[in-house]
CSV table of C-alpha atoms in Angstrom, one decimal:
chain,number,residue,atom,x,y,z
A,1,MET,CA,32.1,8.6,-61.0
A,2,ALA,CA,32.8,7.0,-57.7
A,3,LEU,CA,30.6,9.6,-55.9
A,4,THR,CA,27.7,8.9,-58.4
A,5,SER,CA,27.9,5.1,-57.7
A,6,TYR,CA,27.9,5.8,-54.0
A,7,ARG,CA,24.7,7.9,-54.2
A,8,ARG,CA,23.0,5.2,-56.3
A,9,LEU,CA,24.0,2.7,-53.6
A,10,VAL,CA,22.5,4.8,-50.9
A,11,TRP,CA,19.3,5.4,-52.7
A,12,ARG,CA,19.0,1.7,-53.5
A,13,HIS,CA,19.3,0.7,-49.9
A,14,LEU,CA,17.5,3.7,-48.3
A,15,PRO,CA,14.1,2.0,-47.8
A,16,ILE,CA,15.9,-0.9,-46.0
A,17,MET,CA,17.7,1.6,-43.8
A,18,ILE,CA,14.5,3.4,-42.9
A,19,VAL,CA,12.7,0.2,-42.0
A,20,GLY,CA,15.7,-0.8,-39.8
A,21,ILE,CA,15.7,2.5,-38.0
A,22,LEU,CA,11.9,2.4,-37.4
A,23,ALA,CA,12.1,-1.2,-36.1
A,24,GLY,CA,14.8,-0.3,-33.6
A,25,TYR,CA,12.8,2.7,-32.4
A,26,ILE,CA,9.7,0.5,-31.9
A,27,VAL,CA,11.6,-2.2,-30.0
A,28,GLY,CA,13.3,0.5,-27.9
A,29,CYS,CA,9.9,2.1,-27.1
A,30,ASN,CA,8.7,-1.3,-25.8
A,31,LYS,CA,11.2,-1.2,-23.0
A,32,PRO,CA,9.5,0.0,-19.7
A,33,ALA,CA,12.1,2.6,-19.0
A,34,VAL,CA,11.9,4.2,-22.4
A,35,ARG,CA,8.1,3.9,-22.5
A,36,GLN,CA,7.9,5.8,-19.2
A,37,THR,CA,10.2,8.5,-20.6
A,38,LEU,CA,8.1,9.0,-23.7
A,39,SER,CA,4.7,8.9,-22.0
A,40,PHE,CA,2.8,12.1,-21.7
A,41,LYS,CA,1.1,10.6,-18.7
A,42,HIS,CA,4.4,10.2,-16.9
A,43,ILE,CA,5.4,13.7,-17.7
A,44,PHE,CA,2.3,15.5,-16.7
A,45,SER,CA,0.9,13.3,-13.8
A,46,ARG,CA,1.9,14.8,-10.5
A,47,THR,CA,0.9,13.8,-7.0
A,48,PRO,CA,-0.3,16.6,-4.7
A,49,GLN,CA,2.5,18.9,-3.6
A,50,GLN,CA,5.0,17.0,-5.7
A,51,THR,CA,8.0,18.9,-7.0
A,52,VAL,CA,9.3,18.4,-10.5
A,53,ILE,CA,11.5,15.4,-10.5
A,54,ASP,CA,14.3,15.1,-13.0
A,55,VAL,CA,16.0,11.7,-13.0
A,56,ASP,CA,17.8,9.6,-15.5
A,57,ILE,CA,15.3,6.9,-16.4
A,58,ASN,CA,18.1,4.5,-17.4
A,59,LYS,CA,19.0,4.2,-13.8
A,60,TYR,CA,15.9,2.2,-13.2
A,61,GLU,CA,17.3,-0.8,-15.1
A,62,PRO,CA,17.7,-3.8,-12.7
A,63,ASN,CA,21.5,-3.3,-12.5
A,64,GLY,CA,21.3,0.5,-12.7
A,65,VAL,CA,22.4,2.8,-9.8
A,66,LYS,CA,19.0,4.1,-8.5
A,67,PRO,CA,18.5,7.8,-7.9
A,68,VAL,CA,17.8,6.9,-4.3
A,69,LYS,CA,19.3,4.1,-2.2
A,70,ALA,CA,16.0,2.4,-1.3
A,71,ALA,CA,14.3,-1.0,-1.2
A,72,LEU,CA,11.0,-2.7,-0.5
A,73,VAL,CA,11.4,-4.6,2.8
A,74,ALA,CA,9.4,-7.2,4.7
A,75,LEU,CA,9.7,-9.4,7.7
A,76,VAL,CA,8.0,-12.6,6.5
A,77,ARG,CA,7.9,-16.4,7.0
A,78,ASN,CA,8.2,-19.2,4.6
A,79,SER,CA,4.5,-19.9,5.1
A,80,ASP,CA,3.8,-16.4,3.8
A,81,LEU,CA,4.9,-17.2,0.3
A,82,PHE,CA,1.5,-17.2,-1.5
A,83,GLY,CA,0.4,-14.0,0.2
A,84,LEU,CA,3.7,-12.3,-0.5
A,85,ARG,CA,3.6,-13.4,-4.1
A,86,SER,CA,0.3,-11.7,-4.4
A,87,THR,CA,1.7,-8.5,-2.9
A,88,ILE,CA,4.7,-8.5,-5.2
A,89,ARG,CA,2.7,-9.1,-8.3
A,90,GLN,CA,0.6,-6.0,-7.6
A,91,ILE,CA,3.6,-3.9,-6.6
A,92,GLU,CA,5.4,-4.9,-9.8
A,93,ASP,CA,2.3,-4.1,-12.0
A,94,ARG,CA,1.6,-0.8,-10.3
A,95,PHE,CA,5.1,0.5,-9.7
A,96,ASN,CA,8.3,-1.6,-9.5
A,97,ALA,CA,8.4,-3.2,-13.0
A,98,ARG,CA,9.3,0.3,-14.2
A,99,HIS,CA,11.7,1.1,-11.4
A,100,ASN,CA,13.3,-2.2,-10.3
A,101,TYR,CA,14.0,-1.2,-6.7
A,102,PRO,CA,15.4,-4.3,-4.9
A,103,TYR,CA,13.5,-6.4,-2.4
A,104,ILE,CA,14.8,-7.4,1.0
A,105,PHE,CA,13.1,-10.2,3.0
A,106,VAL,CA,14.1,-11.2,6.5
A,107,ASN,CA,13.0,-14.2,8.6
A,108,ASP,CA,13.8,-15.7,12.0
A,109,VAL,CA,14.7,-18.9,10.2
A,110,GLU,CA,16.4,-19.6,6.9
A,111,PHE,CA,14.3,-19.1,3.8
A,112,THR,CA,13.6,-22.2,1.8
A,113,GLU,CA,14.6,-22.5,-1.8
A,114,GLU,CA,11.0,-22.8,-2.8
A,115,PHE,CA,10.3,-19.4,-1.2
A,116,LYS,CA,13.3,-17.8,-2.9
A,117,ARG,CA,12.4,-19.1,-6.3
A,118,GLY,CA,8.7,-18.2,-5.8
A,119,VAL,CA,9.7,-14.6,-5.1
A,120,ARG,CA,12.3,-14.2,-7.8
A,121,ASP,CA,10.0,-15.5,-10.4
A,122,LEU,CA,7.9,-12.3,-10.2
A,123,THR,CA,10.5,-9.6,-10.6
A,124,GLN,CA,13.6,-8.6,-12.6
A,125,ALA,CA,14.8,-6.6,-9.5
A,126,HIS,CA,17.4,-7.9,-7.2
A,127,VAL,CA,16.1,-9.9,-4.2
A,128,HIS,CA,18.0,-10.3,-1.0
A,129,PHE,CA,17.2,-12.7,1.8
A,130,GLY,CA,18.4,-12.4,5.4
A,131,ILE,CA,18.0,-14.0,8.8
A,132,LEU,CA,17.6,-12.3,12.2
A,133,ASP,CA,20.3,-12.4,14.9
A,134,GLU,CA,19.5,-13.6,18.4
A,135,GLU,CA,19.6,-10.2,19.9
A,136,SER,CA,16.9,-8.8,17.7
A,137,TRP,CA,14.5,-11.8,18.1
A,138,LYS,CA,14.4,-12.8,21.8
A,139,VAL,CA,12.8,-12.0,25.1
A,140,PRO,CA,15.4,-9.8,26.8
A,141,GLU,CA,17.0,-10.9,30.0
A,142,TRP,CA,15.5,-8.0,32.0
A,143,ILE,CA,12.0,-9.3,31.4
A,144,ASN,CA,10.6,-11.0,34.5
A,145,ARG,CA,9.5,-14.4,33.1
A,146,GLU,CA,7.0,-15.2,35.8
A,147,ARG,CA,5.2,-11.9,35.3
A,148,TYR,CA,5.4,-12.3,31.5
A,149,GLU,CA,3.9,-15.8,31.6
A,150,HIS,CA,1.1,-14.5,33.8
A,151,VAL,CA,0.4,-11.7,31.3
A,152,LYS,CA,0.3,-14.2,28.4
A,153,SER,CA,-2.1,-16.5,30.2
A,154,THR,CA,-4.6,-13.8,31.1
A,155,ALA,CA,-4.5,-11.4,28.1
A,156,GLN,CA,-7.9,-10.6,26.6
A,157,TYR,CA,-6.7,-9.2,23.3
A,158,PRO,CA,-5.6,-10.7,20.0
A,159,HIS,CA,-2.2,-12.4,20.0
A,160,GLY,CA,-2.0,-11.9,23.8
A,161,GLU,CA,-0.7,-15.4,24.4
A,162,LYS,CA,2.0,-15.3,21.7
A,163,ASP,CA,5.8,-14.8,22.1
A,164,SER,CA,6.2,-14.5,18.3
A,165,TYR,CA,3.9,-11.5,17.9
A,166,ARG,CA,5.6,-9.6,20.7
A,167,LYS,CA,9.0,-10.4,19.3
A,168,MET,CA,7.8,-9.2,15.9
A,169,CYS,CA,6.5,-5.8,17.3
A,170,ARG,CA,9.8,-5.3,19.2
A,171,PHE,CA,11.9,-6.2,16.0
A,172,GLN,CA,9.9,-3.9,13.8
A,173,SER,CA,10.2,-1.1,16.3
A,174,GLY,CA,13.9,-1.2,17.0
A,175,TYR,CA,15.8,-3.7,14.9
A,176,LEU,CA,14.6,-3.9,11.3
A,177,HIS,CA,16.3,-0.7,10.3
A,178,ARG,CA,19.5,-2.0,11.9
A,179,HIS,CA,19.6,-5.2,9.9
A,180,PRO,CA,22.9,-5.5,7.9
A,181,LEU,CA,20.9,-5.8,4.6
A,182,LEU,CA,19.5,-2.3,5.2
A,183,ALA,CA,22.9,-0.7,6.1
A,184,ASP,CA,23.4,1.0,2.8
A,185,LEU,CA,19.8,2.2,2.3
A,186,ASP,CA,18.6,5.7,2.7
A,187,PHE,CA,14.9,4.8,2.4
A,188,TYR,CA,12.7,1.8,2.8
A,189,TRP,CA,9.1,0.9,1.8
A,190,ARG,CA,7.6,-1.6,4.1
A,191,ILE,CA,5.4,-4.2,2.5
A,192,GLU,CA,3.4,-7.2,3.8
A,193,PRO,CA,1.8,-10.4,2.5
A,194,ASP,CA,-1.9,-10.4,1.6
A,195,VAL,CA,-2.3,-6.7,0.9
A,196,GLU,CA,-3.6,-5.0,-2.2
A,197,TYR,CA,-2.4,-1.9,-4.1
A,198,TYR,CA,-5.0,-0.4,-6.3
A,199,CYS,CA,-3.3,2.5,-8.1
A,200,ASP,CA,-0.7,2.9,-10.8
A,201,MET,CA,2.1,5.0,-9.5
A,202,ASN,CA,3.4,7.3,-12.2
A,203,TYR,CA,6.2,8.8,-10.0
A,204,ASP,CA,8.9,7.6,-7.7
A,205,PRO,CA,7.9,8.0,-4.0
A,206,PHE,CA,11.4,7.6,-2.8
A,207,VAL,CA,12.6,10.5,-5.0
A,208,PHE,CA,9.5,12.5,-4.1
A,209,MET,CA,10.3,12.1,-0.4
A,210,GLN,CA,14.0,12.9,-0.8
A,211,GLN,CA,13.4,16.0,-2.9
A,212,ASN,CA,10.7,17.3,-0.6
A,213,GLY,CA,12.6,16.8,2.7
A,214,LEU,CA,10.0,14.1,3.9
A,215,LYS,CA,11.0,11.6,6.6
A,216,TYR,CA,7.9,9.6,7.2
A,217,GLY,CA,5.1,8.6,4.8
A,218,TRP,CA,1.8,6.8,5.6
A,219,ASN,CA,-1.7,6.2,4.2
A,220,ILE,CA,-3.9,4.7,7.0
A,221,ALA,CA,-4.4,6.3,10.4
A,222,MET,CA,-6.6,4.7,13.1
A,223,PRO,CA,-7.0,4.7,16.9
A,224,GLU,CA,-5.1,1.9,18.6
A,225,PHE,CA,-6.7,-0.9,20.6
A,226,MET,CA,-5.9,0.6,24.0
A,227,ALA,CA,-5.9,-2.6,25.9
A,228,THR,CA,-2.6,-3.5,24.3
A,229,ILE,CA,-0.8,-0.2,25.3
A,230,PRO,CA,-2.2,0.8,28.7
A,231,THR,CA,1.1,2.3,30.0
A,232,LEU,CA,2.8,3.3,26.7
A,233,TRP,CA,1.7,7.0,26.9
A,234,ASN,CA,2.7,7.4,30.6
A,235,THR,CA,6.1,5.8,29.7
A,236,THR,CA,6.4,8.2,26.8
A,237,MET,CA,5.7,11.2,29.1
A,238,GLN,CA,8.4,10.0,31.5
A,239,PHE,CA,10.8,9.9,28.6
A,240,VAL,CA,9.8,13.4,27.4
A,241,THR,CA,10.3,14.7,30.9
A,242,GLU,CA,13.8,13.3,30.9
A,243,HIS,CA,14.7,14.3,27.3
A,244,PRO,CA,12.9,17.5,26.3
A,245,GLU,CA,15.8,18.5,24.1
A,246,LEU,CA,14.9,15.7,21.6
A,247,LEU,CA,11.5,17.2,20.7
A,248,ALA,CA,11.1,18.8,17.3
A,249,SER,CA,10.2,22.5,17.3
A,250,ASP,CA,7.2,22.2,15.0
A,251,SER,CA,6.1,18.7,15.9
A,252,LEU,CA,2.8,17.0,15.6
A,253,TRP,CA,2.6,16.4,19.3
A,254,PRO,CA,-1.1,17.7,19.6
A,255,TRP,CA,-2.2,15.1,17.1
A,256,LEU,CA,-1.7,12.5,19.8
A,257,LEU,CA,-4.1,14.2,22.2
A,258,ASP,CA,-7.9,14.5,22.4
A,259,GLU,CA,-9.8,17.6,23.3
A,260,HIS,CA,-9.2,17.0,27.0
A,261,GLY,CA,-5.5,16.6,26.6
A,262,ASN,CA,-5.5,12.8,27.0
A,263,TYR,CA,-3.8,10.4,24.7
A,264,ASN,CA,-6.2,9.4,21.9
A,265,GLY,CA,-4.4,6.4,20.5
A,266,CYS,CA,-4.1,7.8,17.0
A,267,HIS,CA,-1.4,6.0,15.0
A,268,PHE,CA,-0.2,5.4,11.5
A,269,TRP,CA,-0.6,1.8,10.4
A,270,SER,CA,3.0,0.8,9.8
A,271,ASN,CA,2.2,-2.1,7.6
A,272,PHE,CA,2.5,0.6,4.9
A,273,GLU,CA,5.2,3.1,5.5
A,274,ILE,CA,7.9,4.8,3.4
A,275,VAL,CA,10.6,6.1,5.7
A,276,ASP,CA,13.9,8.0,5.4
A,277,LEU,CA,15.9,5.7,7.6
A,278,SER,CA,17.9,8.5,9.0
A,279,PHE,CA,14.9,9.1,11.2
A,280,TYR,CA,15.0,5.6,12.8
A,281,ARG,CA,18.8,5.8,13.0
A,282,SER,CA,18.6,9.2,14.8
A,283,THR,CA,19.7,9.7,18.4
A,284,ALA,CA,16.2,10.7,19.3
A,285,TYR,CA,14.5,7.6,17.9
A,286,GLN,CA,17.1,5.1,19.1
A,287,THR,CA,17.1,6.7,22.6
A,288,PHE,CA,13.3,6.5,22.7
A,289,PHE,CA,13.2,2.9,21.6
A,290,ASP,CA,15.9,1.8,24.1
A,291,TYR,CA,13.8,3.5,26.9
A,292,LEU,CA,10.7,1.7,25.9
A,293,ASP,CA,12.5,-1.6,25.5
A,294,ARG,CA,13.8,-1.4,29.0
A,295,ALA,CA,10.4,-0.5,30.3
A,296,GLY,CA,9.2,-4.0,29.2
A,297,GLY,CA,5.9,-3.0,27.5
A,298,PHE,CA,6.6,-5.0,24.4
A,299,PHE,CA,6.2,-8.1,26.6
A,300,TYR,CA,4.3,-7.1,29.8
A,301,GLU,CA,1.7,-5.6,27.5
A,302,ARG,CA,1.6,-5.8,23.7
A,303,TRP,CA,3.1,-2.5,22.5
A,304,GLY,CA,3.0,-2.5,18.7
A,305,ASP,CA,5.5,-1.0,16.3
A,306,ALA,CA,2.7,1.2,14.8
A,307,PRO,CA,2.1,3.3,17.9
A,308,VAL,CA,5.8,3.4,18.7
A,309,HIS,CA,6.7,4.7,15.2
A,310,SER,CA,3.7,7.1,15.2
A,311,ILE,CA,4.5,8.6,18.6
A,312,ALA,CA,8.1,9.0,17.6
A,313,ALA,CA,7.2,10.7,14.3
A,314,ALA,CA,4.8,13.1,16.1
A,315,LEU,CA,7.5,14.0,18.7
A,316,PHE,CA,10.8,14.0,16.9
A,317,LEU,CA,9.9,15.2,13.4
A,318,ASN,CA,8.6,18.5,12.2
A,319,ALA,CA,5.0,18.5,10.8
A,320,SER,CA,6.4,19.3,7.3
A,321,GLN,CA,8.4,16.1,7.3
A,322,VAL,CA,5.4,13.7,7.6
A,323,HIS,CA,3.4,13.0,4.5
A,324,TYR,CA,0.0,11.5,3.8
A,325,PHE,CA,0.1,9.3,0.7
A,326,ASP,CA,-3.6,9.8,0.0
A,327,ASP,CA,-3.0,8.9,-3.7
A,328,ILE,CA,-2.0,5.3,-3.0
A,329,GLY,CA,-5.0,3.0,-2.9
A,330,TYR,CA,-4.3,0.3,-0.4
A,331,PHE,CA,-6.0,-2.6,1.5
A,332,HIS,CA,-4.7,-4.3,4.5
A,333,PRO,CA,-7.1,-7.0,5.8
A,334,SER,CA,-10.1,-5.2,7.3
A,335,VAL,CA,-9.3,-1.7,6.2
A,336,LEU,CA,-9.3,0.0,2.7
A,337,THR,CA,-8.1,3.4,1.8
A,338,CYS,CA,-9.0,4.6,-1.7
A,339,PRO,CA,-8.5,8.0,-3.4
A,340,ARG,CA,-11.6,10.0,-3.8
A,341,ASP,CA,-13.5,9.7,-7.1
A,342,ALA,CA,-11.5,6.5,-7.9
A,343,ARG,CA,-14.8,4.8,-9.0
A,344,THR,CA,-15.1,7.1,-12.0
A,345,LYS,CA,-11.7,8.4,-13.0
A,346,GLY,CA,-7.9,8.1,-12.6
A,347,THR,CA,-5.7,5.1,-12.6
A,348,CYS,CA,-7.0,3.5,-9.4
A,349,VAL,CA,-9.4,0.6,-9.3
A,350,CYS,CA,-11.0,0.6,-5.9
A,351,ASP,CA,-14.4,1.6,-4.4
A,352,SER,CA,-13.9,5.0,-2.6
A,353,ASN,CA,-17.4,4.6,-1.1
A,354,LYS,CA,-16.1,1.8,1.0
A,355,SER,CA,-13.0,3.8,2.2
A,356,PHE,CA,-13.8,5.5,5.5
A,357,VAL,CA,-10.4,6.2,7.0
A,358,GLN,CA,-10.0,9.5,5.0
A,359,ASP,CA,-12.7,10.9,7.1
A,360,GLY,CA,-11.7,9.2,10.4
A,361,ILE,CA,-10.8,11.4,13.3
A,362,CYS,CA,-7.1,10.5,13.2
A,363,THR,CA,-6.7,11.5,9.5
A,364,ILE,CA,-8.8,14.7,9.8
A,365,ARG,CA,-6.9,15.9,12.9
A,366,PHE,CA,-3.6,15.2,11.1
A,367,LEU,CA,-4.6,17.2,8.0
A,368,GLU,CA,-5.9,20.1,10.1
A,369,LEU,CA,-2.9,20.2,12.5
A,370,LYS,CA,-0.3,19.9,9.7
A,371,GLN,CA,-2.0,22.7,7.8
A,372,SER,CA,-2.1,25.0,10.9
A,373,ILE,CA,1.6,24.5,11.3
A,374,VAL,CA,2.9,24.4,7.8
A,375,ASN,CA,0.5,26.7,6.1
A,376,PRO,CA,-1.5,28.7,8.7
A,377,ASN,CA,-2.7,31.3,6.2
A,378,ALA,CA,-4.3,28.8,3.9
A,379,THR,CA,-7.7,29.9,2.6
A,380,LYS,CA,-8.9,26.3,1.9
A,381,LEU,CA,-9.4,24.2,5.0
A,382,ALA,CA,-7.8,20.8,5.2
A,383,ARG,CA,-11.0,19.1,6.3
A,384,LEU,CA,-12.4,17.1,3.4
A,385,GLY,CA,-15.6,15.8,4.9
A,386,PRO,CA,-17.5,14.9,8.1
A,387,VAL,CA,-15.4,13.3,10.9
A,388,HIS,CA,-16.1,9.6,11.5
A,389,TYR,CA,-15.2,8.5,15.0
A,390,THR,CA,-13.9,5.1,14.1
A,391,GLU,CA,-13.3,2.3,16.6
A,392,PRO,CA,-10.0,0.5,16.7
A,393,ILE,CA,-9.7,-2.4,14.3
A,394,ILE,CA,-8.9,-5.7,15.8
A,395,HIS,CA,-7.6,-8.3,13.4
A,396,SER,CA,-4.8,-10.8,12.8
A,397,MET,CA,-1.8,-9.0,11.4
A,398,LEU,CA,0.7,-11.9,11.7
A,399,SER,CA,0.0,-15.6,12.0
A,400,PRO,CA,1.9,-17.5,14.6
């Protein structure tokens, strides 16, 4: 009798139970992490050469332990707030709202409360703010001030008169990865104000790099403005002569040379880079930076962090450890890179007809050289189109 009553009770309330279960399922599916797990697009979308990645999607909750110790990092000023908010909005929409990697922002002065609030309003991820120490943001004592002042007053290239720009280049080259806020990170993704991201990212680039043994990722390569680095290559050659043991066995060294064996100025634009920080923390890189720093070229000339990072990657990493993120549409003022066919298909919204860097000499030479080293028996050539001999882009990358 009791069992019969129980069955009647169950049948009476069964519709309500079913509605409750369905409601819970629908609410759960609206969570970004769950939506991504259930999405066929997420399961079957793979970037070129990407291995199958199996991670616990729950780890991407804001307070979850991420599958990779990584962050999005920028050196910015309080005056960059509007431009940085624009960047964060796009990164959140395209990638990080689903992954919740933390942001780290550093400045040579304290961030204002307005800046902190303006950034935090845009993300559920943790945001950390730091200040630079005196050692990392100064003109070193070994720099001859009279010579330096003369260089600043006579320089004929952008930012030639600025202390701040040179300090920025030196900091990005040798100190950002050593900031205490990055001490526990294995990877970082460098971001900047006033840039644009055009493509939904249906995978985790940090996990992708870790699982594929990649150390340095880039997506724009151009010739440097040589007036800013007239002695950088000679200084590098002196370093190589003194430290040949630091060179990688299957390096991209030839990528830095033209057909006559001279330095061609090719470099990866470091305003976008995703890096395994063990590379910058390595003996090879740190010894190289210290050598360049003592040579004084960050101040007597205007050596940028982009050519420094690029030369180091070409010398100290194997070709297989450097990756071209050609699937990430990106714009940094004056230059656009956009995946091919993005005008008509895929998840990118950018005009590939206006993107010329894929066919630039620096990109094509990288693709051909890496293929010749990593996959010399390939039947399909890496060259994707005609080579465009692009001129260096001169623009303002950081306001005073």
